[in-house]
Coordinates of C-alpha atoms (C1' of nucleotides) in Angstrom, one line a residue:
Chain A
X1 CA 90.0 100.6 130.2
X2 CA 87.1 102.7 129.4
X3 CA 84.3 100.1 127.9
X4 CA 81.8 103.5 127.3
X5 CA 84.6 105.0 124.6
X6 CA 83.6 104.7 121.1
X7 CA 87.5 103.6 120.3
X8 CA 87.3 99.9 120.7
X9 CA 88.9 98.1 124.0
X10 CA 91.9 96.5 122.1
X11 CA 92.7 99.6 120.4
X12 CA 93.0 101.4 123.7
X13 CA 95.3 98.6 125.0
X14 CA 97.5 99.0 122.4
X15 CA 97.7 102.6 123.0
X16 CA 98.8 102.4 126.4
X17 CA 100.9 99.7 125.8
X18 CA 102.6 101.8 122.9
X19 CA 102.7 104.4 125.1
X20 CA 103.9 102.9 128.0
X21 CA 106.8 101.2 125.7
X22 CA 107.7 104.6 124.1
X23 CA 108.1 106.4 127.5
X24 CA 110.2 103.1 128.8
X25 CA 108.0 102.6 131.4
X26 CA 108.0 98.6 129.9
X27 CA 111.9 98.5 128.8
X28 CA 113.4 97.2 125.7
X29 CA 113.0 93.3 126.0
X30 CA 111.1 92.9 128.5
X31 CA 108.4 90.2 129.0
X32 CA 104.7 91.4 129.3
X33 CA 102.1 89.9 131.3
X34 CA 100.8 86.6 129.9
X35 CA 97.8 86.8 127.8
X36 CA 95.3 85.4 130.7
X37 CA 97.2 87.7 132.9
X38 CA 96.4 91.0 131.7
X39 CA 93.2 89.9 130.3
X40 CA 92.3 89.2 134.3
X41 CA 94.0 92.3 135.2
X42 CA 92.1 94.5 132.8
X43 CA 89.0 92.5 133.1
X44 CA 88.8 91.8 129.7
X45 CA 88.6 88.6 127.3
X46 CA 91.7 87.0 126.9
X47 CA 90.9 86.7 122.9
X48 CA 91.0 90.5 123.2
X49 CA 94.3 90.8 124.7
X50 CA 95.6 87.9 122.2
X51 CA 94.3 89.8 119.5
X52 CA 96.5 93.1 121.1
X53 CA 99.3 90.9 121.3
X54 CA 98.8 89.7 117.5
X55 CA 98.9 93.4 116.2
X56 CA 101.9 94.8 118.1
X57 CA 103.7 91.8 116.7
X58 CA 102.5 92.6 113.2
X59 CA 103.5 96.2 113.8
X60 CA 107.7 94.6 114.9
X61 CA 106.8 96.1 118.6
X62 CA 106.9 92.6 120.1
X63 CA 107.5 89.3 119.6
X64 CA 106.7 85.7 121.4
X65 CA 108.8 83.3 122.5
X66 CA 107.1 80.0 121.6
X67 CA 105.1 78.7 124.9
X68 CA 107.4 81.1 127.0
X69 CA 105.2 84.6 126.4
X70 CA 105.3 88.0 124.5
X71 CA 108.4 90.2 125.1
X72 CA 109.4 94.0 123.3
X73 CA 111.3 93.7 120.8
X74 CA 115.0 94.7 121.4
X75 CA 115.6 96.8 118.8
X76 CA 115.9 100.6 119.4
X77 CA 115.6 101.6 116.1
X78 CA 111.9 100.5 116.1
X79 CA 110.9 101.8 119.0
X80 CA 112.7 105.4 118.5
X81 CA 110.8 105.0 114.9
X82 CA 107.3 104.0 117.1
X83 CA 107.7 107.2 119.0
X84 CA 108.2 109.1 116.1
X85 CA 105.3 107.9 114.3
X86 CA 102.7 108.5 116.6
X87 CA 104.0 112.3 117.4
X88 CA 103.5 112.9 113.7
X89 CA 100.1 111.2 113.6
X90 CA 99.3 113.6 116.2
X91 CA 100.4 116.8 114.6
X92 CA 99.1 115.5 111.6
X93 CA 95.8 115.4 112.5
X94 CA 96.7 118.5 114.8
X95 CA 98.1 120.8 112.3
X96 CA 95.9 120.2 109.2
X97 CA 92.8 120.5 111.5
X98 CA 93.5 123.7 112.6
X99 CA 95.1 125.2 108.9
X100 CA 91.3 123.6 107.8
X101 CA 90.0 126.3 110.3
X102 CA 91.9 129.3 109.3
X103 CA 94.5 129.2 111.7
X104 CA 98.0 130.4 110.8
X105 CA 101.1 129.1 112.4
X106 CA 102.2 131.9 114.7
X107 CA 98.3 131.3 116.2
X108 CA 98.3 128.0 116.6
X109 CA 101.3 128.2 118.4
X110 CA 100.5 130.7 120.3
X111 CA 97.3 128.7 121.7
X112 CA 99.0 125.8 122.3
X113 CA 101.5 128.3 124.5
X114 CA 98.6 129.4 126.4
X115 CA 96.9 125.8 126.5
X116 CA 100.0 124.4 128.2
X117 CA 100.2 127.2 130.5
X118 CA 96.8 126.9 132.0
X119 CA 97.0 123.4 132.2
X120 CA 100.7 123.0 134.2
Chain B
X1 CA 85.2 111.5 100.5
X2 CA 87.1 108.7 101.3
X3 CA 85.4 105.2 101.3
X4 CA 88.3 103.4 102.9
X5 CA 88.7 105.6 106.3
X6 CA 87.5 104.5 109.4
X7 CA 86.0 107.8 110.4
X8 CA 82.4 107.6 109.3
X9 CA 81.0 109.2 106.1
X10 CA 79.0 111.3 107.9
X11 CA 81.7 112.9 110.2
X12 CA 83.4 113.4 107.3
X13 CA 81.1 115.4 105.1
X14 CA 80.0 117.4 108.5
X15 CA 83.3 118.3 109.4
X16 CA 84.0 119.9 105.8
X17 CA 81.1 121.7 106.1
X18 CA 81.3 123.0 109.6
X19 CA 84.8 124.0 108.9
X20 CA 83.7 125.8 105.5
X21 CA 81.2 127.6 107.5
X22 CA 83.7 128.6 110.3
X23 CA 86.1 129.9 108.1
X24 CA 83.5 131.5 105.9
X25 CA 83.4 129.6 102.3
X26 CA 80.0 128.9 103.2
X27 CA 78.5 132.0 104.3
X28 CA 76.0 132.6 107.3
X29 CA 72.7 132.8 106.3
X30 CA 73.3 130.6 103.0
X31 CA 70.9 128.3 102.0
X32 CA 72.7 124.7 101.6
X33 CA 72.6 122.3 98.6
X34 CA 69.5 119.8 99.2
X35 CA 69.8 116.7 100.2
X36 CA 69.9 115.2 97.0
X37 CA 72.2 117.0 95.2
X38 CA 74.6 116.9 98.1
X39 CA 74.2 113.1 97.8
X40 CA 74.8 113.2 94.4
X41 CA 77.8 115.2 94.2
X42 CA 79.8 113.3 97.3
X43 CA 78.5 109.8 95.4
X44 CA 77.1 109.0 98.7
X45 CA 74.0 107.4 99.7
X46 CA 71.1 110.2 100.9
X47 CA 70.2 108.6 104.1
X48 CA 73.7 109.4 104.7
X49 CA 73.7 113.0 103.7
X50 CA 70.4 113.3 105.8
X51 CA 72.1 112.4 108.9
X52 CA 74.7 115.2 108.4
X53 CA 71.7 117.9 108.2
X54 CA 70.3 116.3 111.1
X55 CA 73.0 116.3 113.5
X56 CA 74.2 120.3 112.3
X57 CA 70.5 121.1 113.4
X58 CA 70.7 119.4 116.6
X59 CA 73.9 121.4 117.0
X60 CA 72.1 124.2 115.9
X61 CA 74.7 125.6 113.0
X62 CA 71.7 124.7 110.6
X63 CA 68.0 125.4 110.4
X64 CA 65.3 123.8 108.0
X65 CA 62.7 126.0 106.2
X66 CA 60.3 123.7 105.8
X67 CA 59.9 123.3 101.4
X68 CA 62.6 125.6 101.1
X69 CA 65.7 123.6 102.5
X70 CA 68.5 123.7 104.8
X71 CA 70.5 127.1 105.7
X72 CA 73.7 128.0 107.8
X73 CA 72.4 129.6 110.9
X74 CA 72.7 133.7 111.1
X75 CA 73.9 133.7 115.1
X76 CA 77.3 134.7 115.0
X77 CA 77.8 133.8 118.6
X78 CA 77.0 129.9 117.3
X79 CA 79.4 129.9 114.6
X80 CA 82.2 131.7 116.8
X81 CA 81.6 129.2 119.6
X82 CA 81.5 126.4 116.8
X83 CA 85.4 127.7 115.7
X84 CA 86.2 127.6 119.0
X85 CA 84.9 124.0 120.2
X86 CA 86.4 122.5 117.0
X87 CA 90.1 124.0 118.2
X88 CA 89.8 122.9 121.1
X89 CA 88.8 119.4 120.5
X90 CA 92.2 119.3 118.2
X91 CA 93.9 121.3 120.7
X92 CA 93.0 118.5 123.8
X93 CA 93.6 115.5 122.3
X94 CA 96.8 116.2 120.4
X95 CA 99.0 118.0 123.8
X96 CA 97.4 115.0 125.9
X97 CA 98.5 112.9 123.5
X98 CA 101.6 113.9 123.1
X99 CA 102.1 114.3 127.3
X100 CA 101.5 110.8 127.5
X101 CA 104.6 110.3 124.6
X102 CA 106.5 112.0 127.8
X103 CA 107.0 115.5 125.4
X104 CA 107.0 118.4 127.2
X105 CA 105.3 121.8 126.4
X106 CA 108.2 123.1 124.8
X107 CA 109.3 119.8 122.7
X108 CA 105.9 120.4 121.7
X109 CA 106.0 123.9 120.7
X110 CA 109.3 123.1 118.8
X111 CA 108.2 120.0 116.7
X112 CA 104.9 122.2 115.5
X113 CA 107.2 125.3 114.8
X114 CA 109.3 122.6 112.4
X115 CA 106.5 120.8 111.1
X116 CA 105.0 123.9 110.2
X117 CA 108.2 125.1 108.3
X118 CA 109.2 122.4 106.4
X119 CA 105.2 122.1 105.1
X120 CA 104.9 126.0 104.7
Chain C
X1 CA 117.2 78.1 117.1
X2 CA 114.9 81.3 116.5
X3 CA 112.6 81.2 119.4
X4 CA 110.4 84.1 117.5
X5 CA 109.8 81.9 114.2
X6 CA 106.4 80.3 113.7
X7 CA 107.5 76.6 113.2
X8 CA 108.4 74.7 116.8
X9 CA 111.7 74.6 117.8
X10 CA 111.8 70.7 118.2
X11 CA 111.2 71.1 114.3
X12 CA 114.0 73.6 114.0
X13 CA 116.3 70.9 115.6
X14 CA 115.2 68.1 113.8
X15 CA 115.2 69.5 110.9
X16 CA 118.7 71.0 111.8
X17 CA 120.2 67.0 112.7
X18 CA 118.3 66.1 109.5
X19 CA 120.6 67.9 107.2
X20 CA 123.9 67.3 109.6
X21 CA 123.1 63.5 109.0
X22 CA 122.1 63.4 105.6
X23 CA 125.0 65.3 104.4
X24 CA 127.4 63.7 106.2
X25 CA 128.1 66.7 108.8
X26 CA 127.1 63.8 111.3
X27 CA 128.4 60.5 110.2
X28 CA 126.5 57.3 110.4
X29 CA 126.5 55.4 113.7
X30 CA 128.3 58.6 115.2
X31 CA 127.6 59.1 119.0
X32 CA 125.0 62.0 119.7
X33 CA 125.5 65.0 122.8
X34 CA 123.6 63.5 125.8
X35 CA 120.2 65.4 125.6
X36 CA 121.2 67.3 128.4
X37 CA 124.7 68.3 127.2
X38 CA 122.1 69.5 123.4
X39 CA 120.0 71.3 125.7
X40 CA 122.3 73.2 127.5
X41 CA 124.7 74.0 124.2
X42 CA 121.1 75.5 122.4
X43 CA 119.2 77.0 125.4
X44 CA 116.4 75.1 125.0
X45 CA 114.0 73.3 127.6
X46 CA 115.6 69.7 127.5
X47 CA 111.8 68.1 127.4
X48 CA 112.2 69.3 123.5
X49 CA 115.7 68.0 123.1
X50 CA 113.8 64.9 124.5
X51 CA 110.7 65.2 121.7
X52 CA 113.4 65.6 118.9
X53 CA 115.4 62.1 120.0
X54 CA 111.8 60.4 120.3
X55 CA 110.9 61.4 117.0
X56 CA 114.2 60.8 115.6
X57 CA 114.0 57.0 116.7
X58 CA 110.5 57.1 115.4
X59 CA 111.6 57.7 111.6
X60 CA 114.6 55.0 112.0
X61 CA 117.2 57.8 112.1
X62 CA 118.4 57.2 115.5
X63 CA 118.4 54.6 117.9
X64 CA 119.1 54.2 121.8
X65 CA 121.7 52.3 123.3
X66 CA 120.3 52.1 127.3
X67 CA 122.2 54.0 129.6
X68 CA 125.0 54.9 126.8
X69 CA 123.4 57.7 124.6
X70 CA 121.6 58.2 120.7
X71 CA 123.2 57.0 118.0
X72 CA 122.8 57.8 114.2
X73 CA 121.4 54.7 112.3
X74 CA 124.5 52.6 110.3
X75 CA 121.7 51.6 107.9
X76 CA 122.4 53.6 104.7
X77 CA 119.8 52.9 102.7
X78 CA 117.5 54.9 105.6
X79 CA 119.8 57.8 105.0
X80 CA 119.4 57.9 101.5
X81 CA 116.1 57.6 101.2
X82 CA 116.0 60.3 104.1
X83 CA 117.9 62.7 101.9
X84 CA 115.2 61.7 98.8
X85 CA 112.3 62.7 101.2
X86 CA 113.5 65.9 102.5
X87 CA 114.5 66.9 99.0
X88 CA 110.7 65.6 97.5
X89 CA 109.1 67.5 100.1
X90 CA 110.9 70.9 99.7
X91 CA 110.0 70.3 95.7
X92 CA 106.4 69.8 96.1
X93 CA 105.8 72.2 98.6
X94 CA 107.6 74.5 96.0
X95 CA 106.3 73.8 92.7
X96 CA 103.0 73.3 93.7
X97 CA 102.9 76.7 95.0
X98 CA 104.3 78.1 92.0
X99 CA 102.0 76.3 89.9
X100 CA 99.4 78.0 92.0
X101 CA 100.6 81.9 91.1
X102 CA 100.2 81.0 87.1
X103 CA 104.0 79.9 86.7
X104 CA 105.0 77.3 84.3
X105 CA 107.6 74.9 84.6
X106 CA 109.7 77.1 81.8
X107 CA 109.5 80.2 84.4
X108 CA 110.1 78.4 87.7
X109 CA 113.6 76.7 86.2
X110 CA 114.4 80.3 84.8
X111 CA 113.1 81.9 88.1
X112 CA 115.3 79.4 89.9
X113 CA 118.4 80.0 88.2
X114 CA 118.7 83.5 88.7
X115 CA 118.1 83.2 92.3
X116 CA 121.3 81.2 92.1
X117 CA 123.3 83.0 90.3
X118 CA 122.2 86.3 92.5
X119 CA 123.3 84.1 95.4
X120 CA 125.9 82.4 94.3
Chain D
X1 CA 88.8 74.1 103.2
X2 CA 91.3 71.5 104.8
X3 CA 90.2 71.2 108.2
X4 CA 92.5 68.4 109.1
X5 CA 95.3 70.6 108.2
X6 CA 97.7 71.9 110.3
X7 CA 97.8 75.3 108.3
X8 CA 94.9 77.7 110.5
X9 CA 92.2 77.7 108.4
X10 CA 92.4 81.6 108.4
X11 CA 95.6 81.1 106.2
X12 CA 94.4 78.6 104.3
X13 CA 91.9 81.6 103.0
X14 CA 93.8 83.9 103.0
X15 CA 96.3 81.9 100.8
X16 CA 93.6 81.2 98.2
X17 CA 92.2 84.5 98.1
X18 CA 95.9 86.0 97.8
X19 CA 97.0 83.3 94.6
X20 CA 93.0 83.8 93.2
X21 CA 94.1 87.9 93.0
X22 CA 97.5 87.1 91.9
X23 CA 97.0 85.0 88.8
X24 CA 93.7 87.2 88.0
X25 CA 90.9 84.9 88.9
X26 CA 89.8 87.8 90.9
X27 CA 90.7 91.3 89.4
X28 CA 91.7 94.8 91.1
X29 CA 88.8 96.7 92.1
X30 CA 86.4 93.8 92.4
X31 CA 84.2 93.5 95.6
X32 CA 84.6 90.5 97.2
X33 CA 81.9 88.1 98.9
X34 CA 80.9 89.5 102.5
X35 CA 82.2 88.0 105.3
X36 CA 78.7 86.4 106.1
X37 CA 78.0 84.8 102.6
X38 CA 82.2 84.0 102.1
X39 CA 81.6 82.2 105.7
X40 CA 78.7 80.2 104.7
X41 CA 80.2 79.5 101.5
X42 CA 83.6 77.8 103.0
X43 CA 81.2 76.4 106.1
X44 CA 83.6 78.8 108.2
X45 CA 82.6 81.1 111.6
X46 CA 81.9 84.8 109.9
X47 CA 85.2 85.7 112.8
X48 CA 87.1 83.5 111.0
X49 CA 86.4 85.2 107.5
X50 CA 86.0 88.6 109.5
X51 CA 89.9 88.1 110.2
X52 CA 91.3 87.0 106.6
X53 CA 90.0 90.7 105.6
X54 CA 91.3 92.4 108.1
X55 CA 94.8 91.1 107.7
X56 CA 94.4 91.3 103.6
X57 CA 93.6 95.0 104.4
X58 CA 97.0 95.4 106.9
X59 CA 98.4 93.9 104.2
X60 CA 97.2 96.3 101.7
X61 CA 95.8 93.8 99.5
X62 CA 92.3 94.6 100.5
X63 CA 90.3 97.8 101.6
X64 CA 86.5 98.1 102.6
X65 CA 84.4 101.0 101.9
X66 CA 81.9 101.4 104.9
X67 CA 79.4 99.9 104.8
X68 CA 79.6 98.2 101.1
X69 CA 82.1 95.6 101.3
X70 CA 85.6 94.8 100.9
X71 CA 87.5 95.4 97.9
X72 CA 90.4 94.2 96.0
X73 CA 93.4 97.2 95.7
X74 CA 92.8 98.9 92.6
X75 CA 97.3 99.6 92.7
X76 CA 98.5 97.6 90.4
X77 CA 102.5 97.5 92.0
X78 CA 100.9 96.4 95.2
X79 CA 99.4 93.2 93.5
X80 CA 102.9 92.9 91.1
X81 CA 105.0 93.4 94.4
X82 CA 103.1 90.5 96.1
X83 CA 102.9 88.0 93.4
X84 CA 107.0 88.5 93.4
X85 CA 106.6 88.3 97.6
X86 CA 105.2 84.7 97.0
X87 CA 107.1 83.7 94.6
X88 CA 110.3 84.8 96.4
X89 CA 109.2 83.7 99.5
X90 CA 108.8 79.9 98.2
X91 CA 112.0 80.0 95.7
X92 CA 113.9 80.7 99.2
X93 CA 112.8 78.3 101.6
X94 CA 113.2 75.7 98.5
X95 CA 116.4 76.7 97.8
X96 CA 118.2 77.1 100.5
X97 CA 116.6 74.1 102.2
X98 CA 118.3 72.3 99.4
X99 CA 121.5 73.7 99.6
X100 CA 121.6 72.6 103.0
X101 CA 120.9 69.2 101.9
X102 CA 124.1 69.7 99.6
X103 CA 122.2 69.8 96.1
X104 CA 124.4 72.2 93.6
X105 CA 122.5 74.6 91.9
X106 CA 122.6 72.5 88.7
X107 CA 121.1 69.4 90.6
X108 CA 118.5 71.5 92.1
X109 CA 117.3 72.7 88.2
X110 CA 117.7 69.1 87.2
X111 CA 115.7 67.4 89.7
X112 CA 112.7 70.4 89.4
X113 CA 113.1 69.6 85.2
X114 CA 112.4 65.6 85.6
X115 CA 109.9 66.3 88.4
X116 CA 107.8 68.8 86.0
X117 CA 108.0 66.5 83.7
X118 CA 106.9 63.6 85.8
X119 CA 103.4 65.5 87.3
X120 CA 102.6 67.1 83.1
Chain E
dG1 C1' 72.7 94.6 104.3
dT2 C1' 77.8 95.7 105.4
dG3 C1' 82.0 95.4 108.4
dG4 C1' 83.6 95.5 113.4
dT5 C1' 84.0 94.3 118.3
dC6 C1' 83.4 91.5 122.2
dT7 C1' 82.5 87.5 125.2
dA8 C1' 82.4 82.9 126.7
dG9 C1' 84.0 78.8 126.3
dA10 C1' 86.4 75.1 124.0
dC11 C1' 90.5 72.8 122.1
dC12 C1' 95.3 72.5 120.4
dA13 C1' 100.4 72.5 120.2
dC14 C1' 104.4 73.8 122.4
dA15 C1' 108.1 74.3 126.3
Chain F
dG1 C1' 102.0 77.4 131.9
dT2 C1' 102.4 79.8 127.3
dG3 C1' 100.4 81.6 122.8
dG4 C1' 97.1 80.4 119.0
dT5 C1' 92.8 79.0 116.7
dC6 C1' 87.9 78.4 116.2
dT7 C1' 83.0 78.5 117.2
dA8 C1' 78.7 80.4 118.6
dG9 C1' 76.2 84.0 119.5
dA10 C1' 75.4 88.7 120.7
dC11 C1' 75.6 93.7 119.9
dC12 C1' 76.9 98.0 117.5
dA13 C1' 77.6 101.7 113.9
dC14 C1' 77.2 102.6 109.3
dG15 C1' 75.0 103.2 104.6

DNA sequence: GTGGTCTAGACCACA
DNA sequence: GTGGTCTAGACCACG
């Protein structure tokens, strides 16, 4: 975690956990670390993590098992959905920023080409 | 503007200037409207508007003349580097972004190319 | 059972054996499964199974015969007035709420009625 | 506030804030008390308050405008849709809770008629 | 003044 | 042990 970023400490959990959900690096159903657990882990409050754990529920990513902890939820759908959403709040963001700034498609393309390729 | 969005008022109203004066609706060398009226028209306390003017001097796109209010800066170089930082600001944290959603350069390349068509 | 639903399994099953008994699913003095045998057969930590018979004997619906198992109650008049309390406390819980968004009795029965009919 | 309740006071809140904008006692658009003065108000921790907003806002029942305060929605069909939410949410629980206790739809309507009449 | 985040520490119900 | 709630108190950015 990165406690000097403006974008607040839960928020950047939840973001990697998203992440790290989409990419299957933490599979469908699986259990996540208890709430103390990763709180230790990350060195962070537990009521922090709890609160991480509260919003991906809210949001269908995960969901507890009463006293036994808080797993991913099984359903595909939602996370192939997840995925999608967050690509298209990038490009969103992406795209409209750089039309704001003049920038046609075929350049902004074309910058992203040569982004990528200086950055293998 | 818009009350109800987490990014800050004053980001807001300096980012639709600095990307009116990159792309040229606001000319180089133009005086701005003052404080007040800039207030006025966005419905939006002054204190905020006077941070905006601030901050674009401290990034030198604007200059005060003291009695005789705020213009765009004449350097060319400034405003050219100013297109150039806001790209690539876009430009970073959208392709890290979606690297870390596992998307390769070309997925990339190939969602913008279809984004951009179906919002021609 | 629903292990992701907010009220506590040992509710879900007592609520569940509530119903069985009251509407004669379970018949009175009938021979309950062995807490263990309940466990197993709902995949649940047999100290709840254990909670649910303890609170079961505590509201007169059950009893325990040492060393030969949980038995219904052969008292009827318990059962019925178990059947008027569940019934009561689904109706307050209801109506009060109702009352509370502005409906009057004239709109709840109407309300209520086409729910049925939709559901029939 | 019921502090002996079982309920989390947070919901307790948020339940009267959500009936209190339902039937109109608060209308669309209206600010709402700040978290500070709502807190002393209810003799509640500001966190506690600071939470019922931010789930009204998830909910889209609520939005703040930086700085100024939180506001009831000014969309009409969000408030409709959650009035029938409530509403729907109570009939079902009610009913089918009966059902299972083997009430017919016609003894459900009866037994809500005599207990209106009853609690006039 | 407003909302928002975070910590520390306590307590509870549940499995 | 698990998640969940609450308080007290601090600090921050914003308008």
């Amino acid at each position: 975690m990165d406690f000097s970023n403006e974008t607040p400490i839960y928020l950047q959990i939840m973001n990697r956990l998203k992440s790290d959900i989409v990419t299957g690096k933490i599979k469908m159903g699986e259990k996540l670390m208890s709430t103390r657990e990763l709180a230790v882990s990350l060195r962070v409050n537990p009521n922090t993590v709890q609160r991480v754990f509260k919003e991906l529920e809210n949001e269908g990513i995960c969901f507890t098992k009463r006293g036994m902890g808080t797993y991913v939820t099984e359903d595909e759908a939602t996370i192939a959905l997840l995925k999608e959403q967050l690509a298209n709040d990038l490009m969103m963001v992406f795209i409209d920023g750089m039309k704001k700034l003049n920038y046609s498609l075929v350049e902004i393309i074309e910058k992203v080409r040569s982004y990528g390729e200086v950055n293998k």
